[in-house]
PDB file of C-alpha atoms in Angstrom:
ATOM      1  CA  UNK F 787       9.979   5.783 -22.623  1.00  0.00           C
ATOM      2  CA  UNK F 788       8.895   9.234 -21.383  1.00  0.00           C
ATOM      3  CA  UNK F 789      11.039  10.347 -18.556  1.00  0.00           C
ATOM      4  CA  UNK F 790      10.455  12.746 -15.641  1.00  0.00           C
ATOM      5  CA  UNK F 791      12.331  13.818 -12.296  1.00  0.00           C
ATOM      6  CA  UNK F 792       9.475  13.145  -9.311  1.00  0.00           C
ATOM      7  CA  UNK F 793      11.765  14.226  -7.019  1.00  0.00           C
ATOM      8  CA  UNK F 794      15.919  14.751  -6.167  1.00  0.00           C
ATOM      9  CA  UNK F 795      16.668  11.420  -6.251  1.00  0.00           C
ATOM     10  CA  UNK F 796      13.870   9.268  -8.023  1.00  0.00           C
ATOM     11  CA  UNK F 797      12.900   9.354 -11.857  1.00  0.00           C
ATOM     12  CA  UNK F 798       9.697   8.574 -13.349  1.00  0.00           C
ATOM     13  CA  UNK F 799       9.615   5.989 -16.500  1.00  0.00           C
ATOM     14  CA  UNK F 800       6.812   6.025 -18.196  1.00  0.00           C
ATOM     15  CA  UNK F 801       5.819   3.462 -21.684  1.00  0.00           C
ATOM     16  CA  UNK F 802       2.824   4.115 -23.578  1.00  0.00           C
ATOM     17  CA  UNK F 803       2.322   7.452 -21.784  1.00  0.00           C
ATOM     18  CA  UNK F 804      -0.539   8.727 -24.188  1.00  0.00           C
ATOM     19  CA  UNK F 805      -2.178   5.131 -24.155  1.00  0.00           C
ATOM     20  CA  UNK F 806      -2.033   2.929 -20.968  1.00  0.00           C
ATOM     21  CA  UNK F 807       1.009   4.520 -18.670  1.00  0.00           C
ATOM     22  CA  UNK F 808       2.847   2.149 -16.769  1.00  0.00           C
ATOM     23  CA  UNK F 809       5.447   3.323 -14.573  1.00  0.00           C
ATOM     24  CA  UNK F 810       8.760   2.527 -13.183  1.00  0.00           C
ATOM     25  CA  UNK F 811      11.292   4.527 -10.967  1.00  0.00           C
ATOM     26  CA  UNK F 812      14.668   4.390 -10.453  1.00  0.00           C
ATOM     27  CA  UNK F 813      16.109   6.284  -7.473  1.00  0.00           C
ATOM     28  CA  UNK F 814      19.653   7.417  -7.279  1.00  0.00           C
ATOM     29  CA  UNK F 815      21.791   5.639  -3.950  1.00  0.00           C
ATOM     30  CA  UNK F 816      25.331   6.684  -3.208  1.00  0.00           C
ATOM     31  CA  UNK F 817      26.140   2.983  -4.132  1.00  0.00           C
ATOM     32  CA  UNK F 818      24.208   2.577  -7.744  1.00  0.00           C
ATOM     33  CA  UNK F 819      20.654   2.805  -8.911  1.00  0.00           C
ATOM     34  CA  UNK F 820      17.380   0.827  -7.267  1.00  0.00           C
ATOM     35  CA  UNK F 821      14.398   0.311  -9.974  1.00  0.00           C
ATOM     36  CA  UNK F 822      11.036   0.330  -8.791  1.00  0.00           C
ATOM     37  CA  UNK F 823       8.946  -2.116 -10.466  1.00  0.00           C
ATOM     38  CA  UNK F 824       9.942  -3.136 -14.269  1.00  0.00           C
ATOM     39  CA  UNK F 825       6.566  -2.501 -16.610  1.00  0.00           C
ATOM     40  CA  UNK F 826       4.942  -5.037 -18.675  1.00  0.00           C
ATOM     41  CA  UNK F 827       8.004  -5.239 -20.901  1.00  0.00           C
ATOM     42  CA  UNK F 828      11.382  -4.496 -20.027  1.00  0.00           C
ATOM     43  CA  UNK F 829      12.668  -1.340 -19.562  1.00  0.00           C
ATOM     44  CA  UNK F 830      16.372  -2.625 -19.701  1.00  0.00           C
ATOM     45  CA  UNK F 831      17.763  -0.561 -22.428  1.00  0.00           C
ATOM     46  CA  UNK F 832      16.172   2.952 -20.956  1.00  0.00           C
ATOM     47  CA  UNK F 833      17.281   2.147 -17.476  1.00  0.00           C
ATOM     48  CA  UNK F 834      21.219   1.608 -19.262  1.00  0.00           C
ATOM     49  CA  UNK F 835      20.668   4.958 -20.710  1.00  0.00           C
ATOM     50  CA  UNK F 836      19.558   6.614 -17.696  1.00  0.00           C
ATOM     51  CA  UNK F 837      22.053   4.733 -16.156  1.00  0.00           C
ATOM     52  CA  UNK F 838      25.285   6.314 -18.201  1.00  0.00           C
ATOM     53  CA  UNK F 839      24.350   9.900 -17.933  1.00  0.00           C
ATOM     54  CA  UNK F 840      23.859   9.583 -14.099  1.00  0.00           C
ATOM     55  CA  UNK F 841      27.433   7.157 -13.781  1.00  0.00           C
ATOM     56  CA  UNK F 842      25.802   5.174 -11.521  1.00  0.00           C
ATOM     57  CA  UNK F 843      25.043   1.021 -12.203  1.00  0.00           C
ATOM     58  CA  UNK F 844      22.124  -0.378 -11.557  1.00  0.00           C
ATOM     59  CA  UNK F 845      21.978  -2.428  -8.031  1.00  0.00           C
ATOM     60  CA  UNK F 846      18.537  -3.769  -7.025  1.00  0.00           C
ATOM     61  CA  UNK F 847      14.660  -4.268  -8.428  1.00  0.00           C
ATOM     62  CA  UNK F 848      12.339  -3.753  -5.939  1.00  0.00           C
ATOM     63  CA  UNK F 849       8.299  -4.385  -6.933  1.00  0.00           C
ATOM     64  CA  UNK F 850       5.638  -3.218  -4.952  1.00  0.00           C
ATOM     65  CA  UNK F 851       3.293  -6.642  -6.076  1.00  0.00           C
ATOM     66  CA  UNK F 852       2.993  -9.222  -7.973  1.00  0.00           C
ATOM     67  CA  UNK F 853       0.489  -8.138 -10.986  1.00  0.00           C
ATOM     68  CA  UNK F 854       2.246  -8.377 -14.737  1.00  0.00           C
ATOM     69  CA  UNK F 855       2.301  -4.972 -15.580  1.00  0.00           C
ATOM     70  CA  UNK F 856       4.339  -4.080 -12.684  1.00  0.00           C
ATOM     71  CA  UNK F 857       6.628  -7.827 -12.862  1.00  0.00           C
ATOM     72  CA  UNK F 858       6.812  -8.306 -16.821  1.00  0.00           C
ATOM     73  CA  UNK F 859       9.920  -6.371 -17.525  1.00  0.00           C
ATOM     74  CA  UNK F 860      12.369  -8.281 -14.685  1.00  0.00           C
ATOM     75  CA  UNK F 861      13.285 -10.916 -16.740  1.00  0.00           C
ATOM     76  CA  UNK F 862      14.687  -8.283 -19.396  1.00  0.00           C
ATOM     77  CA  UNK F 863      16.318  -6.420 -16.726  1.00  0.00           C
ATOM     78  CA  UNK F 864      18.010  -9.619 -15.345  1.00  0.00           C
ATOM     79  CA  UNK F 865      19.460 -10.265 -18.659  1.00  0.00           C
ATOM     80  CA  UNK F 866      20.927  -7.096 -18.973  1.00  0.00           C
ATOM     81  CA  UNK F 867      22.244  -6.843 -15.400  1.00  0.00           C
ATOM     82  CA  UNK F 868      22.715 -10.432 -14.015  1.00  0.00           C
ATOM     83  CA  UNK F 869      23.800  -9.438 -10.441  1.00  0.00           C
ATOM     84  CA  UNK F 870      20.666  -6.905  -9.608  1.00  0.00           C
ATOM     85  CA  UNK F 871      19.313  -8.258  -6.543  1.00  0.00           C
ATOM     86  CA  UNK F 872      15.207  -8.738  -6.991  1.00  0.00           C
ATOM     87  CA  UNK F 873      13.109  -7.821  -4.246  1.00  0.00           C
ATOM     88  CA  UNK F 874       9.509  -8.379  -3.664  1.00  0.00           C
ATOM     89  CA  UNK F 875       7.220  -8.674  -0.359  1.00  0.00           C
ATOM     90  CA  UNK F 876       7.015 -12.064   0.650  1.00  0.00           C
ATOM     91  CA  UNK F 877       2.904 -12.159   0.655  1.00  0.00           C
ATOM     92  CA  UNK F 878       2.861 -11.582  -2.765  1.00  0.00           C
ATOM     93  CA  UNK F 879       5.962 -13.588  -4.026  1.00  0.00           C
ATOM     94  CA  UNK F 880       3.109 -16.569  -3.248  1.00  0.00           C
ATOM     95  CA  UNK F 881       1.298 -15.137  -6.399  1.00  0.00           C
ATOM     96  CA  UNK F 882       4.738 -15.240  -8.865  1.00  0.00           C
ATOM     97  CA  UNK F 883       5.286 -18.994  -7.816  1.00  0.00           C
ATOM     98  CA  UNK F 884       1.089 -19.040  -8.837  1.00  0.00           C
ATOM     99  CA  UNK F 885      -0.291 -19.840  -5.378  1.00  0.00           C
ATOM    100  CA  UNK F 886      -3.688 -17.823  -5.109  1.00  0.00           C
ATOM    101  CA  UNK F 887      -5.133 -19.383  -1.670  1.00  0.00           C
ATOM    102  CA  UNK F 888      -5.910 -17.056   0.734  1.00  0.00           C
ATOM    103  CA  UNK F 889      -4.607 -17.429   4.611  1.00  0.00           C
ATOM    104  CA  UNK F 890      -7.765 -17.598   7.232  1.00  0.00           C
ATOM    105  CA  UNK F 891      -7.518 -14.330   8.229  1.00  0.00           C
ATOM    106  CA  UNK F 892      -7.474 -12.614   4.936  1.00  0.00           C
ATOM    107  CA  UNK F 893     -10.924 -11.325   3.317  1.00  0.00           C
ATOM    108  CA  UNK F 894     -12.554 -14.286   1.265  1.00  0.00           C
ATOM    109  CA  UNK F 895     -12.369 -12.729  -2.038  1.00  0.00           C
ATOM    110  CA  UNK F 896     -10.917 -13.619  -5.520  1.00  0.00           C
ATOM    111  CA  UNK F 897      -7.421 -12.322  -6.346  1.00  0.00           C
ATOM    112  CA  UNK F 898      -7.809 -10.235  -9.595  1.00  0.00           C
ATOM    113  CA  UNK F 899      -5.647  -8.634 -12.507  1.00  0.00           C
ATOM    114  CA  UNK F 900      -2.525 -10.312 -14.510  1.00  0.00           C
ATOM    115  CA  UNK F 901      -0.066 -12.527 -13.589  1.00  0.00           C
ATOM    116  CA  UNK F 902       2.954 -13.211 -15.574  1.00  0.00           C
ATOM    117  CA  UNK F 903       4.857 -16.606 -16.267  1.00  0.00           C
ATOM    118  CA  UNK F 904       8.010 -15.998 -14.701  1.00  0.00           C
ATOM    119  CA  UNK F 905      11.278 -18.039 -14.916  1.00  0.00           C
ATOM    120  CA  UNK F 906      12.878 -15.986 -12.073  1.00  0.00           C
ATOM    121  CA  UNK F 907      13.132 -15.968  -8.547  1.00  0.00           C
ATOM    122  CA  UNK F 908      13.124 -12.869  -6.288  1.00  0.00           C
ATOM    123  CA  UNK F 909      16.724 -12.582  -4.168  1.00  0.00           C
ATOM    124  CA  UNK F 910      14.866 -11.361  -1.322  1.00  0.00           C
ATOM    125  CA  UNK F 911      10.678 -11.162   0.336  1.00  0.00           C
ATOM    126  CA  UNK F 912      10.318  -8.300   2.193  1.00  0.00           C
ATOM    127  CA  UNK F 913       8.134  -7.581   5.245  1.00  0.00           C
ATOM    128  CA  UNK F 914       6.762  -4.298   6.243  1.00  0.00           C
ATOM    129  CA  UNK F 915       9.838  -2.135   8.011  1.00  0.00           C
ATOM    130  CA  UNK F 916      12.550  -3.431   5.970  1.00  0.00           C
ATOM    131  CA  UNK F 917      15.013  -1.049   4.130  1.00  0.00           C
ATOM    132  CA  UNK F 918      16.391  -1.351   0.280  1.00  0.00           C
ATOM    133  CA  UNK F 919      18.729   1.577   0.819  1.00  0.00           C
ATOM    134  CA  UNK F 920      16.566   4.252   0.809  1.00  0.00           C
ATOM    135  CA  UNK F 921      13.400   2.921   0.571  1.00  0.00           C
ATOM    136  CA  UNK F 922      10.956   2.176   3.339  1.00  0.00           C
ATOM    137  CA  UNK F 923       9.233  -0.884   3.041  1.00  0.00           C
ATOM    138  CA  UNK F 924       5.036   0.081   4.105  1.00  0.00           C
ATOM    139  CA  UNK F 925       2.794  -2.742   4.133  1.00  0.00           C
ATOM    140  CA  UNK F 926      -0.667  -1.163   1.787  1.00  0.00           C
ATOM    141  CA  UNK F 927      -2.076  -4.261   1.182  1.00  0.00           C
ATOM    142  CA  UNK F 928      -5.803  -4.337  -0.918  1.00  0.00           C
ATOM    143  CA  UNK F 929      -4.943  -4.301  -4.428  1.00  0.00           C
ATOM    144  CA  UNK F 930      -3.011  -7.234  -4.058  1.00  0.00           C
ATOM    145  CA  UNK F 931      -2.876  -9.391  -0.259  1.00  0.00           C
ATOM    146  CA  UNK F 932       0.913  -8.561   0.130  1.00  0.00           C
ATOM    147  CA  UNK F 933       1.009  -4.635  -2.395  1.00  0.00           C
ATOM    148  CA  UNK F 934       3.471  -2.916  -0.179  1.00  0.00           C
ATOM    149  CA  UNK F 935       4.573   1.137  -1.128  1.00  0.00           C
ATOM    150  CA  UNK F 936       7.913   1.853  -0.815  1.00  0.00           C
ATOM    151  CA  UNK F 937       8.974   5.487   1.007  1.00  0.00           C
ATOM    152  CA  UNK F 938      12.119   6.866  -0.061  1.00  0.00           C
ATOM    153  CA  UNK F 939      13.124   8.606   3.255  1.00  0.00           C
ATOM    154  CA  UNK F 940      15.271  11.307   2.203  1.00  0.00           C
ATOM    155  CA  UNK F 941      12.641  13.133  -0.365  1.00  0.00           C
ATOM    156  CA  UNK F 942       9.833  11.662   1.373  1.00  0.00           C
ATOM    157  CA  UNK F 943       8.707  10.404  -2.353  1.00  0.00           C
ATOM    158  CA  UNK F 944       6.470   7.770  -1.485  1.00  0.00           C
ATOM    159  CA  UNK F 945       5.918   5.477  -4.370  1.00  0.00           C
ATOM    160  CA  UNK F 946       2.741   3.745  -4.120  1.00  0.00           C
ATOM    161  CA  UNK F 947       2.532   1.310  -7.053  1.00  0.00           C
ATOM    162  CA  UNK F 948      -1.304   0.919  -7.468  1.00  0.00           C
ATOM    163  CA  UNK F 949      -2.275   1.970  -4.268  1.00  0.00           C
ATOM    164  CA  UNK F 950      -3.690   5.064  -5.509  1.00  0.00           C
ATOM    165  CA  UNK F 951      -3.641   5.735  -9.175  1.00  0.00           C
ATOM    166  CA  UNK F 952      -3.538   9.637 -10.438  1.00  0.00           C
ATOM    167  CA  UNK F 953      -4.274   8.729 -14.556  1.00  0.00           C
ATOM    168  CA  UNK F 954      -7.699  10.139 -15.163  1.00  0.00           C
ATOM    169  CA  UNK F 955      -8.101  11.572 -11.613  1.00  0.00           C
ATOM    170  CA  UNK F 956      -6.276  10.384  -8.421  1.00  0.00           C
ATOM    171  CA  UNK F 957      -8.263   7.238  -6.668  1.00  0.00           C
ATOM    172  CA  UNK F 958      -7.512   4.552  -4.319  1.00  0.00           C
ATOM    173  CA  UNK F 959      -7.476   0.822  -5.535  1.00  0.00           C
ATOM    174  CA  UNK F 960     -10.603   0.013  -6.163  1.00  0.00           C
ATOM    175  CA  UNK F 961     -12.366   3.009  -6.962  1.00  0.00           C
ATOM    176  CA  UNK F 962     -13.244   3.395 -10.892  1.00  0.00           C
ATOM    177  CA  UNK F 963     -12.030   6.177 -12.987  1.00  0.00           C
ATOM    178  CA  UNK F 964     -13.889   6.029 -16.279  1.00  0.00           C
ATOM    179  CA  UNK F 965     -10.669   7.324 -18.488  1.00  0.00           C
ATOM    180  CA  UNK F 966      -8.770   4.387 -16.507  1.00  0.00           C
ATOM    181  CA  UNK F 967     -10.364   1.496 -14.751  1.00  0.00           C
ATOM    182  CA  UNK F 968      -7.957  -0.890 -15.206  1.00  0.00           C
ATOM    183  CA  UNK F 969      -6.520  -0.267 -11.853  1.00  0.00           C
ATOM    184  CA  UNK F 970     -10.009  -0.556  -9.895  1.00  0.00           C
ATOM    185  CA  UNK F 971     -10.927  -3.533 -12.007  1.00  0.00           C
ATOM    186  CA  UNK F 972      -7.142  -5.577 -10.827  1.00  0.00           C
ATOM    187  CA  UNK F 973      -7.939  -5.021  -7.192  1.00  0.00           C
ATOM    188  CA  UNK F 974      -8.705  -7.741  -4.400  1.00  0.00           C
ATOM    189  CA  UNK F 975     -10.167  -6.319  -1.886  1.00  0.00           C
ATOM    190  CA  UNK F 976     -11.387  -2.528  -1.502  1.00  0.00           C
ATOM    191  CA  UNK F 977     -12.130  -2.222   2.150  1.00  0.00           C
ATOM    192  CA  UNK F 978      -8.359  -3.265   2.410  1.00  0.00           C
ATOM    193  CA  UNK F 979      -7.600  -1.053  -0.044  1.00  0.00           C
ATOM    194  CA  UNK F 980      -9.092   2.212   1.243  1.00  0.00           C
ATOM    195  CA  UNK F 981      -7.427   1.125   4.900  1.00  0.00           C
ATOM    196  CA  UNK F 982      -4.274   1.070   3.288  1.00  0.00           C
ATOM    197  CA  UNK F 983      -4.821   4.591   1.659  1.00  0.00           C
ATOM    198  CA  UNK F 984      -5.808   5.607   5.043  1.00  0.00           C
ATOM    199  CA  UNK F 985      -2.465   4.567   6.266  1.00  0.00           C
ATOM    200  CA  UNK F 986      -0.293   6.110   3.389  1.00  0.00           C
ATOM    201  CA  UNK F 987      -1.769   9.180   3.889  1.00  0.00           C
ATOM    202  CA  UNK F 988      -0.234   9.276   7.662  1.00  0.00           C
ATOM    203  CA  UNK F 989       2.672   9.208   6.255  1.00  0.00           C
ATOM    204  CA  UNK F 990       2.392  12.811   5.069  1.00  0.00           C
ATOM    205  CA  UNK F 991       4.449  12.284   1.730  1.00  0.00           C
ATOM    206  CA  UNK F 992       6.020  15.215  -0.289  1.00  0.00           C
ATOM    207  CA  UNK F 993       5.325  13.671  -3.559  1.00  0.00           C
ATOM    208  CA  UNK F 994       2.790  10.965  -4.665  1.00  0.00           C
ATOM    209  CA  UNK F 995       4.336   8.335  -7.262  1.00  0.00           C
ATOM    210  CA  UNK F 996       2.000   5.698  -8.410  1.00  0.00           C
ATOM    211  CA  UNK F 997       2.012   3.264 -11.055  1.00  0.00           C
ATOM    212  CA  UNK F 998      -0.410   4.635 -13.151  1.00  0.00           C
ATOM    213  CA  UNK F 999       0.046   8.581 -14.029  1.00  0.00           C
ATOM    214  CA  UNK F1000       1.900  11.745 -13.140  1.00  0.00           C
ATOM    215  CA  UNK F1001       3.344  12.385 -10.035  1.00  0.00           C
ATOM    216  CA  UNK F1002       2.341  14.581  -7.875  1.00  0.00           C
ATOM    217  CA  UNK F1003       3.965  16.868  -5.490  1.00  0.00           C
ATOM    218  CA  UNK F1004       2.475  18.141  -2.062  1.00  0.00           C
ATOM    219  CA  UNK F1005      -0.073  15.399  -2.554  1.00  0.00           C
ATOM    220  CA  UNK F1006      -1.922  15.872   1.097  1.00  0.00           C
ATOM    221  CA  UNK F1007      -5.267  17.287   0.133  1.00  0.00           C
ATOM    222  CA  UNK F1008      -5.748  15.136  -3.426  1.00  0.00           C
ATOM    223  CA  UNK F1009      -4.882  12.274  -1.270  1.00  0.00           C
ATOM    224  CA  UNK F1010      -7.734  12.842   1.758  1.00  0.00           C
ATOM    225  CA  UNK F1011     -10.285  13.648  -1.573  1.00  0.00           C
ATOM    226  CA  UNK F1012      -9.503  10.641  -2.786  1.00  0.00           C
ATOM    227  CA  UNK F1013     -10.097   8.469   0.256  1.00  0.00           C
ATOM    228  CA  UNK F1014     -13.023  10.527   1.063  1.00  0.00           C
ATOM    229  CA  UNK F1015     -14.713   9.126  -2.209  1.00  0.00           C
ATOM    230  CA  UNK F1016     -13.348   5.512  -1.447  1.00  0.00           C
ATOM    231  CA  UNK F1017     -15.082   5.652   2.199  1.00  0.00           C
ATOM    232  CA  UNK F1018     -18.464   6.340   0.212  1.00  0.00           C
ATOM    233  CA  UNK F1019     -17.775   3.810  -2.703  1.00  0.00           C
ATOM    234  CA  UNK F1020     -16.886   1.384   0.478  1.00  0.00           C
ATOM    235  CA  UNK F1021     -19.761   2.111   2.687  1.00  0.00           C
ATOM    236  CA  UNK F1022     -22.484   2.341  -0.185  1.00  0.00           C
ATOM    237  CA  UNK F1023     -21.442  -1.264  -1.414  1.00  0.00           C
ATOM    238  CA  UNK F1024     -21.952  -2.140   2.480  1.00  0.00           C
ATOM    239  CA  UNK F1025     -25.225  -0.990   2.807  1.00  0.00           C
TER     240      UNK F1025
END
């Protein structure tokens, strides 16, 4: 796996950089190591690595949905760390035990992408607000009902799972990128979507870590370009 510091305390994990990236973070606490999502397939053995040259163990798994590519890799990791504690927001730990039925007040429209058979639980389901050390738990749902992003509050690195996606040109959920649709083509609901972006972008973050691509530091103006084209993707599908 490719490697890369996004920020003082959280690394970037990349497989199949040059093909299909898929990322995963871990970000350094004073108690151990949290990893941010897990990849299709498990990153176990580079997270051990990692893991010895910091001196740190890891602690918890935290996934910002419920889509395989972010999921697939847990039940790797849990093998080779039995005691991490597995996090994942409670809306979308409904899609790992396969429930796709939308509440009343959620928009009427198929869940898309990959789901994984699991033969895990998650340890914890997480509502917007709640802390996993550092990380900030922000509700950004659209991709998936329950996606949340996850804000780690001393670097203000906000990683955004598939909120926004930066491989082959930053874009909010929903939005296609020719060189990489996958992303647009696994989201739910794109109105949702670009709200959510609308909402990340409040936050003001001082690097942008997504799922899919590089990171990207001082993110602010890439960020309101990117909405800007989801608000006319959003509004000409409306009209």
């Amino acid at each position: 796996m490719k490697v890369v510091r996004c920020s003082e305390h959280v690394h970037q994990l990349t497989r199949f950089a040059a093909l299909f990236p898929m990322n995963c973070f871990l970000v350094e606490e004073e108690d151990g190591l949290t990893l941010v999502d897990s990849t299709m397939w498990s990153p176990a053995a580079d997270v051990a690595r990692l893991a010895g040259d910091l001196r740190l163990e890891l602690r918890r798994v935290v996934l910002t949905h419920a889509h395989a590519d972010h999921v697939g890799g847990v039940a790797g990791v849990r093998r080779r760390f039995p005691n991490v504690e597995i996090s994942i927001p409670a809306r979308d730990a409904r899609l790992l035990r396969g429930d796709r039925g939308l509440d009343p007040a959620e928009p009427q429209a198929p869940i898309k992408g990959s789901f994984a058979k699991i033969d895990w639980t998650p340890d914890r389901e997480l509502q917007a607000g709640d802390r996993v050390a550092s990380l900030e738990v922000v509700a950004a749902p659209g991709h998936t009902p329950g996606h949340a992003a996850l804000l780690e509050t001393r670097s203000r690195t906000l990683i955004a799972g598939d909120a926004f996606q930066t491989r082959g040109g930053i874009a909010v959920a929903g939005v296609v990128r020719p060189l990489f649709p996958f992303v647009a083509l696994g989201t739910w609901h794109k109105p949702t979507a670009l709200r959510s972006a609308h909402e990340l972008r409040r936050l003001d973050p001082a690097v942008l870590a997504v799922g899919h691509g590089d990171p990207l530091p001082d993110p602010g103006r890439a960020m309101d370009q990117a909405i800007a084209v989801a608000q006319r993707t959003v509004e000409g599908a409306a009209s």
